[in-house]
CSV table of N, CA and C and ligand atoms in Angstrom, one decimal:
chain,number,residue,atom,x,y,z
P,1,UNK,N,12.3,231.6,-151.5
P,1,UNK,CA,11.2,231.3,-152.4
P,1,UNK,C,10.2,232.4,-152.4
P,2,UNK,N,9.9,233.0,-153.6
P,2,UNK,CA,8.9,234.0,-153.7
P,2,UNK,C,7.5,233.5,-153.4
P,3,UNK,N,6.6,234.3,-152.9
P,3,UNK,CA,5.2,234.0,-152.7
P,3,UNK,C,4.6,233.4,-154.0
P,4,UNK,N,3.9,232.2,-153.9
P,4,UNK,CA,3.3,231.7,-155.1
P,4,UNK,C,2.2,232.7,-155.7
P,5,UNK,N,2.1,232.7,-157.0
P,5,UNK,CA,1.1,233.5,-157.6
P,5,UNK,C,-0.3,232.8,-157.4
P,6,UNK,N,-1.3,233.5,-157.7
P,6,UNK,CA,-2.7,232.8,-157.6
P,6,UNK,C,-2.7,231.6,-158.5
P,7,UNK,N,-2.2,231.7,-159.7
P,7,UNK,CA,-2.2,230.6,-160.6
P,7,UNK,C,-1.4,229.4,-160.0
P,8,UNK,N,-0.3,229.7,-159.3
P,8,UNK,CA,0.4,228.6,-158.7
P,8,UNK,C,-0.3,228.0,-157.5
P,9,UNK,N,-1.0,228.9,-156.8
P,9,UNK,CA,-1.8,228.4,-155.6
P,9,UNK,C,-2.9,227.4,-156.0
P,10,UNK,N,-3.5,227.8,-157.2
P,10,UNK,CA,-4.6,226.8,-157.7
P,10,UNK,C,-3.9,225.5,-158.2
P,11,UNK,N,-2.8,225.7,-158.9
P,11,UNK,CA,-2.1,224.5,-159.4
P,11,UNK,C,-1.7,223.6,-158.2
P,12,UNK,N,-1.1,224.2,-157.2
P,12,UNK,CA,-0.6,223.4,-156.0
P,12,UNK,C,-1.8,222.7,-155.3
P,13,UNK,N,-2.9,223.5,-155.2
P,13,UNK,CA,-4.1,222.9,-154.4
P,13,UNK,C,-4.6,221.7,-155.2
P,14,UNK,N,-4.7,221.8,-156.5
P,14,UNK,CA,-5.2,220.7,-157.3
P,14,UNK,C,-4.3,219.5,-157.3
P,15,UNK,N,-3.0,219.9,-157.3
P,15,UNK,CA,-2.0,218.8,-157.2
P,15,UNK,C,-2.1,218.1,-155.8
P,16,UNK,N,-2.3,218.8,-154.7
P,16,UNK,CA,-2.5,218.2,-153.4
P,16,UNK,C,-3.7,217.3,-153.4
P,17,UNK,N,-4.8,217.8,-154.1
P,17,UNK,CA,-6.0,217.0,-154.1
P,17,UNK,C,-5.8,215.7,-154.9
P,18,UNK,N,-5.1,215.9,-156.1
P,18,UNK,CA,-4.9,214.7,-156.9
P,18,UNK,C,-4.0,213.7,-156.2
P,19,UNK,N,-2.9,214.1,-155.5
P,19,UNK,CA,-2.1,213.2,-154.8
P,19,UNK,C,-2.8,212.6,-153.7
P,20,UNK,N,-3.6,213.3,-153.0
P,20,UNK,CA,-4.4,212.8,-151.9
P,20,UNK,C,-5.3,211.7,-152.3
P,21,UNK,N,-6.0,212.0,-153.4
P,21,UNK,CA,-7.0,211.0,-153.9
P,21,UNK,C,-6.2,209.7,-154.3
P,22,UNK,N,-5.1,209.8,-155.0
P,22,UNK,CA,-4.4,208.7,-155.5
P,22,UNK,C,-3.8,207.9,-154.3
P,23,UNK,N,-3.4,208.6,-153.3
P,23,UNK,CA,-2.9,207.9,-152.1
P,23,UNK,C,-4.0,207.2,-151.4
P,24,UNK,N,-5.2,207.8,-151.3
P,24,UNK,CA,-6.3,207.2,-150.6
P,24,UNK,C,-6.8,205.9,-151.3
P,25,UNK,N,-6.7,205.8,-152.7
P,25,UNK,CA,-7.1,204.6,-153.4
P,25,UNK,C,-6.3,203.4,-152.9
P,26,UNK,N,-5.0,203.6,-152.6
P,26,UNK,CA,-4.2,202.5,-152.1
P,26,UNK,C,-4.6,202.2,-150.6
P,27,UNK,N,-4.9,203.2,-149.9
P,27,UNK,CA,-5.3,203.0,-148.4
P,27,UNK,C,-6.5,202.2,-148.3
P,28,UNK,N,-7.5,202.3,-149.2
P,28,UNK,CA,-8.8,201.6,-149.0
P,28,UNK,C,-8.8,200.3,-149.7
P,29,UNK,N,-7.7,200.0,-150.5
P,29,UNK,CA,-7.7,198.7,-151.3
P,29,UNK,C,-8.0,197.5,-150.4
P,30,UNK,N,-8.9,196.7,-150.8
P,30,UNK,CA,-9.1,195.4,-150.0
P,30,UNK,C,-10.1,195.7,-148.8
P,31,UNK,N,-10.5,196.9,-148.6
P,31,UNK,CA,-11.5,197.2,-147.5
P,31,UNK,C,-12.8,197.4,-148.1
P,32,UNK,N,-13.8,196.9,-147.4
P,32,UNK,CA,-15.2,197.0,-147.9
P,32,UNK,C,-15.7,198.4,-147.6
P,33,UNK,N,-16.6,198.9,-148.4
P,33,UNK,CA,-17.3,200.2,-148.1
P,33,UNK,C,-17.6,200.9,-149.4
P,34,UNK,N,-18.5,201.9,-149.2
P,34,UNK,CA,-18.9,202.7,-150.3
P,34,UNK,C,-18.1,204.0,-150.2
P,35,UNK,N,-18.2,204.9,-151.3
P,35,UNK,CA,-17.5,206.1,-151.3
P,35,UNK,C,-18.5,207.3,-151.4
P,36,UNK,N,-18.2,208.3,-150.7
P,36,UNK,CA,-19.0,209.6,-150.8
P,36,UNK,C,-18.2,210.6,-151.5
P,37,UNK,N,-18.8,211.3,-152.4
P,37,UNK,CA,-18.2,212.5,-153.1
P,37,UNK,C,-19.2,213.6,-152.7
P,38,UNK,N,-18.7,214.5,-151.8
P,38,UNK,CA,-19.5,215.7,-151.4
P,38,UNK,C,-19.1,216.8,-152.2
P,39,UNK,N,-20.0,217.3,-153.1
P,39,UNK,CA,-19.7,218.4,-154.1
P,39,UNK,C,-19.3,217.8,-155.4
P,40,UNK,N,-20.4,217.6,-156.2
P,40,UNK,CA,-20.2,217.2,-157.6
P,40,UNK,C,-19.5,218.2,-158.5
P,41,UNK,N,-20.0,219.5,-158.3
P,41,UNK,CA,-19.4,220.6,-159.1
P,41,UNK,C,-19.4,220.3,-160.6
P,42,UNK,N,-18.3,220.4,-161.2
P,42,UNK,CA,-18.2,220.1,-162.7
P,42,UNK,C,-17.9,218.6,-162.9
P,43,UNK,N,-17.7,217.9,-161.8
P,43,UNK,CA,-17.6,216.4,-161.9
P,43,UNK,C,-16.1,216.0,-162.1
P,44,UNK,N,-15.2,216.9,-161.9
P,44,UNK,CA,-13.8,216.5,-162.1
P,44,UNK,C,-13.3,215.4,-161.1
P,45,UNK,N,-13.5,215.7,-159.8
P,45,UNK,CA,-13.0,214.7,-158.9
P,45,UNK,C,-13.9,213.4,-158.9
P,46,UNK,N,-15.2,213.6,-159.2
P,46,UNK,CA,-16.0,212.4,-159.4
P,46,UNK,C,-15.5,211.5,-160.5
P,47,UNK,N,-15.1,212.1,-161.6
P,47,UNK,CA,-14.6,211.4,-162.8
P,47,UNK,C,-13.3,210.6,-162.4
P,48,UNK,N,-12.5,211.3,-161.6
P,48,UNK,CA,-11.2,210.6,-161.1
P,48,UNK,C,-11.6,209.4,-160.2
P,49,UNK,N,-12.5,209.6,-159.3
P,49,UNK,CA,-12.9,208.5,-158.4
P,49,UNK,C,-13.5,207.3,-159.2
P,50,UNK,N,-14.4,207.6,-160.1
P,50,UNK,CA,-15.0,206.5,-160.8
P,50,UNK,C,-14.0,205.7,-161.7
P,51,UNK,N,-13.0,206.5,-162.2
P,51,UNK,CA,-12.0,205.8,-163.1
P,51,UNK,C,-11.2,204.9,-162.3
P,52,UNK,N,-10.9,205.3,-161.0
P,52,UNK,CA,-9.9,204.5,-160.2
P,52,UNK,C,-10.6,203.5,-159.3
P,53,UNK,N,-11.9,203.7,-159.0
P,53,UNK,CA,-12.6,202.8,-158.1
P,53,UNK,C,-13.8,202.2,-158.8
P,54,UNK,N,-13.4,201.4,-159.8
P,54,UNK,CA,-14.5,200.9,-160.8
P,54,UNK,C,-15.5,200.0,-160.1
P,55,UNK,N,-15.1,199.3,-159.0
P,55,UNK,CA,-16.0,198.3,-158.4
P,55,UNK,C,-16.7,198.9,-157.2
P,56,UNK,N,-16.5,200.2,-156.9
P,56,UNK,CA,-17.1,200.8,-155.7
P,56,UNK,C,-18.4,201.5,-156.1
P,57,UNK,N,-19.4,201.5,-155.1
P,57,UNK,CA,-20.5,202.4,-155.2
P,57,UNK,C,-20.1,203.7,-154.8
P,58,UNK,N,-20.2,204.7,-155.6
P,58,UNK,CA,-19.8,206.1,-155.3
P,58,UNK,C,-21.1,207.0,-155.3
P,59,UNK,N,-21.4,207.4,-154.1
P,59,UNK,CA,-22.6,208.3,-153.9
P,59,UNK,C,-22.2,209.7,-153.9
P,60,UNK,N,-22.9,210.5,-154.8
P,60,UNK,CA,-22.5,211.9,-155.0
P,60,UNK,C,-23.5,212.8,-154.5
P,61,UNK,N,-23.1,213.8,-153.7
P,61,UNK,CA,-24.0,214.7,-153.1
P,61,UNK,C,-23.8,216.1,-153.7
P,62,UNK,N,-24.9,216.8,-154.0
P,62,UNK,CA,-24.8,218.2,-154.4
P,62,UNK,C,-26.3,218.7,-154.4
P,63,UNK,N,-26.4,220.1,-154.3
P,63,UNK,CA,-27.7,220.7,-154.4
P,63,UNK,C,-28.1,220.9,-155.8
P,64,UNK,N,-27.2,220.7,-156.8
P,64,UNK,CA,-27.6,221.0,-158.2
P,64,UNK,C,-26.7,220.1,-159.1
P,65,UNK,N,-27.1,220.0,-160.3
P,65,UNK,CA,-26.3,219.3,-161.3
P,65,UNK,C,-25.7,220.3,-162.2
P,66,UNK,N,-24.4,220.5,-162.2
P,66,UNK,CA,-23.8,221.6,-163.0
P,66,UNK,C,-22.5,221.0,-163.5
P,67,UNK,N,-22.5,219.7,-163.9
P,67,UNK,CA,-21.3,219.0,-164.2
P,67,UNK,C,-21.2,218.8,-165.8
P,68,UNK,N,-20.0,218.4,-166.2
P,68,UNK,CA,-19.9,218.0,-167.6
P,68,UNK,C,-20.9,216.9,-167.8
P,69,UNK,N,-21.6,216.9,-169.0
P,69,UNK,CA,-22.7,215.9,-169.1
P,69,UNK,C,-22.2,214.5,-168.9
P,70,UNK,N,-21.0,214.2,-169.4
P,70,UNK,CA,-20.5,212.8,-169.3
P,70,UNK,C,-20.0,212.5,-167.8
P,71,UNK,N,-20.1,213.4,-166.9
P,71,UNK,CA,-19.8,213.2,-165.5
P,71,UNK,C,-21.0,213.1,-164.6
P,72,UNK,N,-22.2,213.0,-165.2
P,72,UNK,CA,-23.4,212.9,-164.4
P,72,UNK,C,-23.6,211.5,-163.8
P,73,UNK,N,-23.6,211.4,-162.5
P,73,UNK,CA,-23.9,210.1,-161.9
P,73,UNK,C,-25.2,209.6,-162.2
P,74,UNK,N,-25.4,208.3,-162.2
P,74,UNK,CA,-26.7,207.7,-162.5
P,74,UNK,C,-27.6,208.1,-161.3
P,75,UNK,N,-28.9,208.0,-161.5
P,75,UNK,CA,-29.9,208.4,-160.5
P,75,UNK,C,-29.8,207.7,-159.2
P,76,UNK,N,-29.4,206.5,-159.2
P,76,UNK,CA,-29.3,205.7,-158.0
P,76,UNK,C,-28.1,206.2,-157.1
P,77,UNK,N,-27.1,206.9,-157.7
P,77,UNK,CA,-26.0,207.3,-157.0
P,77,UNK,C,-25.9,208.8,-156.8
P,78,UNK,N,-26.9,209.5,-157.2
P,78,UNK,CA,-26.9,211.0,-157.1
P,78,UNK,C,-27.9,211.4,-156.0
P,79,UNK,N,-27.4,212.1,-155.0
P,79,UNK,CA,-28.2,212.5,-153.9
P,79,UNK,C,-28.3,214.0,-153.9
P,80,UNK,N,-29.4,214.4,-154.5
P,80,UNK,CA,-29.6,215.9,-154.8
P,80,UNK,C,-30.3,216.6,-153.6
P,81,UNK,N,-29.8,217.7,-153.2
P,81,UNK,CA,-30.4,218.5,-152.2
P,81,UNK,C,-29.3,219.2,-151.4
P,82,UNK,N,-29.7,220.0,-150.5
P,82,UNK,CA,-28.8,220.7,-149.6
P,82,UNK,C,-28.2,219.7,-148.6
P,83,UNK,N,-26.9,219.9,-148.3
P,83,UNK,CA,-26.3,219.0,-147.3
P,83,UNK,C,-27.1,219.0,-146.0
P,84,UNK,N,-27.6,220.1,-145.7
P,84,UNK,CA,-28.4,220.2,-144.4
P,84,UNK,C,-29.5,219.2,-144.3
P,85,UNK,N,-30.0,218.8,-145.5
P,85,UNK,CA,-31.1,217.8,-145.6
P,85,UNK,C,-30.5,216.4,-145.9
P,86,UNK,N,-29.6,216.3,-146.9
P,86,UNK,CA,-29.2,215.0,-147.4
P,86,UNK,C,-28.2,214.3,-146.4
P,87,UNK,N,-27.3,215.1,-145.7
P,87,UNK,CA,-26.4,214.4,-144.9
P,87,UNK,C,-27.0,213.7,-143.6
P,88,UNK,N,-27.9,214.4,-143.0
P,88,UNK,CA,-28.6,213.7,-141.8
P,88,UNK,C,-29.3,212.5,-142.3
P,89,UNK,N,-29.9,212.5,-143.5
P,89,UNK,CA,-30.6,211.3,-144.0
P,89,UNK,C,-29.6,210.2,-144.3
P,90,UNK,N,-28.4,210.6,-144.8
P,90,UNK,CA,-27.4,209.6,-145.1
P,90,UNK,C,-26.9,208.9,-143.9
P,91,UNK,N,-26.9,209.6,-142.7
P,91,UNK,CA,-26.5,209.0,-141.5
P,91,UNK,C,-27.2,207.7,-141.2
P,92,UNK,N,-28.5,207.7,-141.5
P,92,UNK,CA,-29.3,206.5,-141.2
P,92,UNK,C,-29.0,205.5,-142.3
P,93,UNK,N,-29.0,205.9,-143.6
P,93,UNK,CA,-28.9,204.9,-144.7
P,93,UNK,C,-27.5,204.3,-144.7
P,94,UNK,N,-26.4,205.0,-144.4
P,94,UNK,CA,-25.1,204.6,-144.6
P,94,UNK,C,-24.3,204.4,-143.3
P,95,UNK,N,-25.0,204.2,-142.2
P,95,UNK,CA,-24.3,204.1,-140.9
P,95,UNK,C,-23.1,203.1,-141.0
P,96,UNK,N,-21.9,203.6,-140.7
P,96,UNK,CA,-20.7,202.7,-140.7
P,96,UNK,C,-20.3,202.1,-142.0
P,97,UNK,N,-20.8,202.6,-143.1
P,97,UNK,CA,-20.5,201.9,-144.4
P,97,UNK,C,-19.6,202.6,-145.4
P,98,UNK,N,-19.1,203.8,-145.0
P,98,UNK,CA,-18.4,204.6,-145.9
P,98,UNK,C,-16.9,204.5,-145.7
P,99,UNK,N,-16.2,204.0,-146.7
P,99,UNK,CA,-14.7,203.8,-146.5
P,99,UNK,C,-13.9,205.0,-147.0
P,100,UNK,N,-14.4,205.8,-147.9
P,100,UNK,CA,-13.7,207.0,-148.4
P,100,UNK,C,-14.7,208.1,-148.6
P,101,UNK,N,-14.3,209.3,-148.1
P,101,UNK,CA,-15.1,210.5,-148.4
P,101,UNK,C,-14.2,211.5,-149.1
P,102,UNK,N,-14.6,212.1,-150.2
P,102,UNK,CA,-13.9,213.3,-150.7
P,102,UNK,C,-14.9,214.4,-150.6
P,103,UNK,N,-14.6,215.3,-149.7
P,103,UNK,CA,-15.4,216.5,-149.4
P,103,UNK,C,-14.8,217.7,-150.1
P,104,UNK,N,-15.4,218.2,-151.2
P,104,UNK,CA,-14.8,219.3,-152.0
P,104,UNK,C,-16.0,220.3,-152.1
P,105,UNK,N,-16.2,221.1,-151.0
P,105,UNK,CA,-17.4,221.8,-151.0
P,105,UNK,C,-17.2,223.3,-150.7
P,106,UNK,N,-15.9,223.7,-150.7
P,106,UNK,CA,-15.6,225.1,-150.3
P,106,UNK,C,-15.9,226.1,-151.4
P,107,UNK,N,-15.9,227.4,-151.0
P,107,UNK,CA,-16.1,228.5,-151.9
P,107,UNK,C,-15.1,229.6,-151.5
P,108,UNK,N,-15.2,230.7,-152.2
P,108,UNK,CA,-14.3,231.9,-151.8
P,108,UNK,C,-14.9,232.6,-150.6
P,109,UNK,N,-16.1,232.2,-150.1
P,109,UNK,CA,-16.7,232.9,-149.0
P,109,UNK,C,-16.3,232.2,-147.7
P,110,UNK,N,-15.4,232.8,-146.9
P,110,UNK,CA,-14.9,232.2,-145.7
P,110,UNK,C,-15.9,231.9,-144.7
P,111,UNK,N,-16.9,232.7,-144.5
P,111,UNK,CA,-18.0,232.5,-143.5
P,111,UNK,C,-18.8,231.3,-143.9
P,112,UNK,N,-19.0,231.1,-145.2
P,112,UNK,CA,-19.8,230.0,-145.7
P,112,UNK,C,-18.9,228.7,-145.5
P,113,UNK,N,-17.7,228.8,-145.7
P,113,UNK,CA,-16.8,227.6,-145.5
P,113,UNK,C,-16.8,227.1,-144.1
P,114,UNK,N,-16.8,228.0,-143.1
P,114,UNK,CA,-16.9,227.6,-141.7
P,114,UNK,C,-18.2,226.9,-141.5
P,115,UNK,N,-19.3,227.4,-142.0
P,115,UNK,CA,-20.6,226.8,-141.8
P,115,UNK,C,-20.7,225.4,-142.5
P,116,UNK,N,-20.2,225.3,-143.7
P,116,UNK,CA,-20.4,224.0,-144.4
P,116,UNK,C,-19.4,223.0,-143.8
P,117,UNK,N,-18.2,223.4,-143.4
P,117,UNK,CA,-17.3,222.5,-142.7
P,117,UNK,C,-17.9,221.9,-141.4
P,118,UNK,N,-18.6,222.8,-140.7
P,118,UNK,CA,-19.2,222.3,-139.5
P,118,UNK,C,-20.3,221.3,-139.8
P,119,UNK,N,-21.1,221.6,-140.8
P,119,UNK,CA,-22.1,220.7,-141.2
P,119,UNK,C,-21.6,219.3,-141.6
P,120,UNK,N,-20.5,219.3,-142.4
P,120,UNK,CA,-19.9,218.1,-142.9
P,120,UNK,C,-19.3,217.3,-141.6
P,121,UNK,N,-18.6,218.1,-140.8
P,121,UNK,CA,-18.0,217.5,-139.6
P,121,UNK,C,-19.0,216.8,-138.7
P,122,UNK,N,-20.2,217.4,-138.6
P,122,UNK,CA,-21.2,216.9,-137.7
P,122,UNK,C,-21.8,215.6,-138.2
P,123,UNK,N,-21.9,215.5,-139.5
P,123,UNK,CA,-22.7,214.4,-140.1
P,123,UNK,C,-21.8,213.2,-140.5
P,124,UNK,N,-20.5,213.4,-140.7
P,124,UNK,CA,-19.7,212.3,-141.2
P,124,UNK,C,-19.4,211.2,-140.2
P,125,UNK,N,-19.1,211.4,-138.9
P,125,UNK,CA,-18.7,210.3,-138.1
P,125,UNK,C,-19.6,209.1,-138.1
P,126,UNK,N,-20.9,209.3,-138.1
P,126,UNK,CA,-21.8,208.2,-138.1
P,126,UNK,C,-21.7,207.3,-139.3
P,127,UNK,N,-21.3,207.8,-140.4
P,127,UNK,CA,-21.3,207.0,-141.6
P,127,UNK,C,-20.0,206.3,-141.9
P,128,UNK,N,-18.9,206.7,-141.1
P,128,UNK,CA,-17.6,206.2,-141.5
P,128,UNK,C,-17.4,204.7,-141.0
P,129,UNK,N,-16.8,203.9,-141.9
P,129,UNK,CA,-16.4,202.6,-141.5
P,129,UNK,C,-15.1,202.6,-140.7
P,130,UNK,N,-14.8,201.6,-140.0
P,130,UNK,CA,-13.5,201.6,-139.3
P,130,UNK,C,-12.3,201.8,-140.3
P,131,UNK,N,-11.4,202.7,-140.0
P,131,UNK,CA,-10.3,202.9,-140.9
P,131,UNK,C,-10.6,203.8,-142.1
P,132,UNK,N,-11.8,204.3,-142.2
P,132,UNK,CA,-12.2,205.1,-143.3
P,132,UNK,C,-11.2,206.4,-143.5
P,133,UNK,N,-11.1,206.8,-144.7
P,133,UNK,CA,-10.3,207.9,-145.0
P,133,UNK,C,-11.2,209.1,-145.5
P,134,UNK,N,-11.0,210.3,-144.9
P,134,UNK,CA,-11.7,211.5,-145.3
P,134,UNK,C,-10.7,212.5,-145.9
P,135,UNK,N,-11.0,212.9,-147.1
P,135,UNK,CA,-10.2,213.9,-147.7
P,135,UNK,C,-11.1,215.2,-147.8
P,136,UNK,N,-10.5,216.3,-147.6
P,136,UNK,CA,-11.4,217.5,-147.5
P,136,UNK,C,-10.6,218.8,-148.0
P,137,UNK,N,-11.3,219.6,-148.7
P,137,UNK,CA,-10.7,220.9,-149.1
P,137,UNK,C,-10.8,221.9,-148.0
P,138,UNK,N,-11.5,221.6,-146.9
P,138,UNK,CA,-11.6,222.5,-145.7
P,138,UNK,C,-11.2,221.7,-144.5
P,139,UNK,N,-10.6,222.4,-143.5
P,139,UNK,CA,-10.3,221.6,-142.3
P,139,UNK,C,-11.6,221.2,-141.6
P,140,UNK,N,-11.7,220.0,-141.1
P,140,UNK,CA,-12.9,219.5,-140.5
P,140,UNK,C,-12.6,219.2,-139.0
P,141,UNK,N,-13.7,219.2,-138.3
P,141,UNK,CA,-13.6,218.9,-136.8
P,141,UNK,C,-14.1,217.5,-136.6
P,142,UNK,N,-13.2,216.5,-136.6
P,142,UNK,CA,-13.5,215.1,-136.5
P,142,UNK,C,-12.7,214.6,-135.3
P,143,UNK,N,-13.2,214.8,-134.1
P,143,UNK,CA,-12.4,214.5,-132.9
P,143,UNK,C,-11.9,213.1,-132.8
P,144,UNK,N,-12.6,212.1,-133.3
P,144,UNK,CA,-12.2,210.7,-133.1
P,144,UNK,C,-11.2,210.4,-134.2
P,145,UNK,N,-11.1,211.1,-135.2
P,145,UNK,CA,-10.2,210.8,-136.4
P,145,UNK,C,-8.9,211.4,-136.2
P,146,UNK,N,-7.9,210.7,-136.9
P,146,UNK,CA,-6.5,211.2,-136.8
P,146,UNK,C,-6.2,212.0,-138.0
P,147,UNK,N,-5.7,213.2,-137.9
P,147,UNK,CA,-5.3,214.0,-139.0
P,147,UNK,C,-4.0,213.4,-139.5
P,148,UNK,N,-3.9,213.3,-140.9
P,148,UNK,CA,-2.7,212.7,-141.5
P,148,UNK,C,-2.0,213.8,-142.3
P,149,UNK,N,-0.7,213.7,-142.5
P,149,UNK,CA,0.0,214.6,-143.4
P,149,UNK,C,-0.4,214.3,-144.9
P,150,UNK,N,-0.2,215.4,-145.7
P,150,UNK,CA,-0.4,215.2,-147.1
P,150,UNK,C,0.6,214.3,-147.7
P,151,UNK,N,0.3,213.6,-148.8
P,151,UNK,CA,1.3,212.7,-149.4
P,151,UNK,C,2.6,213.5,-149.9
P,152,UNK,N,3.6,212.8,-150.0
P,152,UNK,CA,4.9,213.5,-150.5
P,152,UNK,C,4.7,214.2,-151.8
P,153,UNK,N,5.3,215.3,-152.0
P,153,UNK,CA,5.2,216.0,-153.2
P,153,UNK,C,4.1,217.0,-153.3
P,154,UNK,N,3.2,217.0,-152.3
P,154,UNK,CA,2.1,218.0,-152.3
P,154,UNK,C,2.7,219.3,-151.9
P,155,UNK,N,2.5,220.4,-152.7
P,155,UNK,CA,3.1,221.7,-152.5
P,155,UNK,C,2.1,222.7,-151.9
P,156,UNK,N,0.9,222.2,-151.5
P,156,UNK,CA,-0.1,223.1,-150.9
P,156,UNK,C,-0.5,222.5,-149.6
P,157,UNK,N,-0.8,223.3,-148.6
P,157,UNK,CA,-1.4,222.9,-147.3
P,157,UNK,C,-2.9,222.8,-147.4
P,158,UNK,N,-3.5,223.1,-148.6
P,158,UNK,CA,-4.9,223.3,-148.6
P,158,UNK,C,-5.7,222.1,-149.0
P,159,UNK,N,-5.3,221.0,-148.5
P,159,UNK,CA,-6.1,219.8,-148.6
P,159,UNK,C,-5.9,219.1,-147.3
P,160,UNK,N,-6.9,218.3,-146.8
P,160,UNK,CA,-6.8,217.8,-145.4
P,160,UNK,C,-7.2,216.3,-145.5
P,161,UNK,N,-6.4,215.5,-144.7
P,161,UNK,CA,-6.7,214.1,-144.7
P,161,UNK,C,-6.9,213.6,-143.2
P,162,UNK,N,-7.9,212.8,-143.0
P,162,UNK,CA,-8.2,212.2,-141.7
P,162,UNK,C,-8.4,210.7,-141.9
P,163,UNK,N,-8.1,210.0,-140.8
P,163,UNK,CA,-8.3,208.5,-140.8
P,163,UNK,C,-9.2,208.2,-139.6
P,164,UNK,N,-10.4,207.6,-139.9
P,164,UNK,CA,-11.3,207.2,-138.8
P,164,UNK,C,-10.7,206.1,-138.0
P,165,UNK,N,-11.0,206.0,-136.7
P,165,UNK,CA,-10.5,204.9,-135.8
P,165,UNK,C,-11.0,203.6,-136.3
H,1,SAM,C1,-15.9,223.3,-155.4
H,1,SAM,S1,-17.4,222.6,-156.1
H,1,SAM,C2,-17.0,220.9,-156.3
H,1,SAM,C3,-16.0,220.6,-157.4
H,1,SAM,C4,-16.0,219.2,-157.8
H,1,SAM,N1,-15.5,218.3,-156.8
H,1,SAM,C5,-15.1,219.1,-159.1
H,1,SAM,O1,-14.0,218.5,-159.0
H,1,SAM,O2,-15.5,219.5,-160.1
H,1,SAM,C6,-18.5,222.6,-154.7
H,1,SAM,C7,-19.8,222.0,-154.9
H,1,SAM,O3,-20.5,221.9,-153.6
H,1,SAM,C8,-21.8,222.2,-153.7
H,1,SAM,N2,-22.3,222.6,-152.4
H,1,SAM,C9,-21.8,223.6,-151.7
H,1,SAM,N3,-22.5,223.7,-150.5
H,1,SAM,C10,-23.5,222.9,-150.6
H,1,SAM,C11,-24.6,222.6,-149.7
H,1,SAM,N4,-24.8,223.2,-148.6
H,1,SAM,N5,-25.5,221.6,-150.1
H,1,SAM,C12,-25.3,220.9,-151.3
H,1,SAM,N6,-24.3,221.2,-152.2
H,1,SAM,C13,-23.4,222.1,-151.8
H,1,SAM,C14,-21.9,223.2,-154.8
H,1,SAM,O4,-23.2,223.2,-155.4
H,1,SAM,C15,-20.8,222.9,-155.7
H,1,SAM,O5,-21.2,222.1,-156.8
């Protein structure tokens, strides 16, 4: 197999994200809890979450609003600010209540990715409900959680799944 091109790497990473999200919807079915979307960006994964999880409260975190206008969360579900401020505050408000996290916060800056992955890893455990699923574009350090393989058909290793105890 030849090395994938950059176009194929992007395609495969988005495919892995898409398959992971769809897999997670089945995993949390029938379980109580809210959803965290870390990284609104253009709102693509938020749009997918809200389309498939119509009865869930989905809280979206970002430092800015830069999404397609029709993908803007309502004010009650948009938590604006740097993760360094909003995630510690979320620990108190959402302790043990989050059943699904999609953390999509990485950039092309590897040093920043290490920093933000550490921030996310430090703040998530307190909010996770029993059996919660965490999906992430960056590897996280969640010692209590079990890393899981990507769903069948994913052709990229660049998405990560964890299940909380
Ligand atoms: C890759 S984009 C998210 C893409 C989005 N999930 C989508 O599908 O369109 C990453 C987002 O994370 C946000 N972000 C990165 N680091 C952050 C930080 N420290 N605090 C708050 N937001 C941050 C950026 O502003 C950016 O919008």
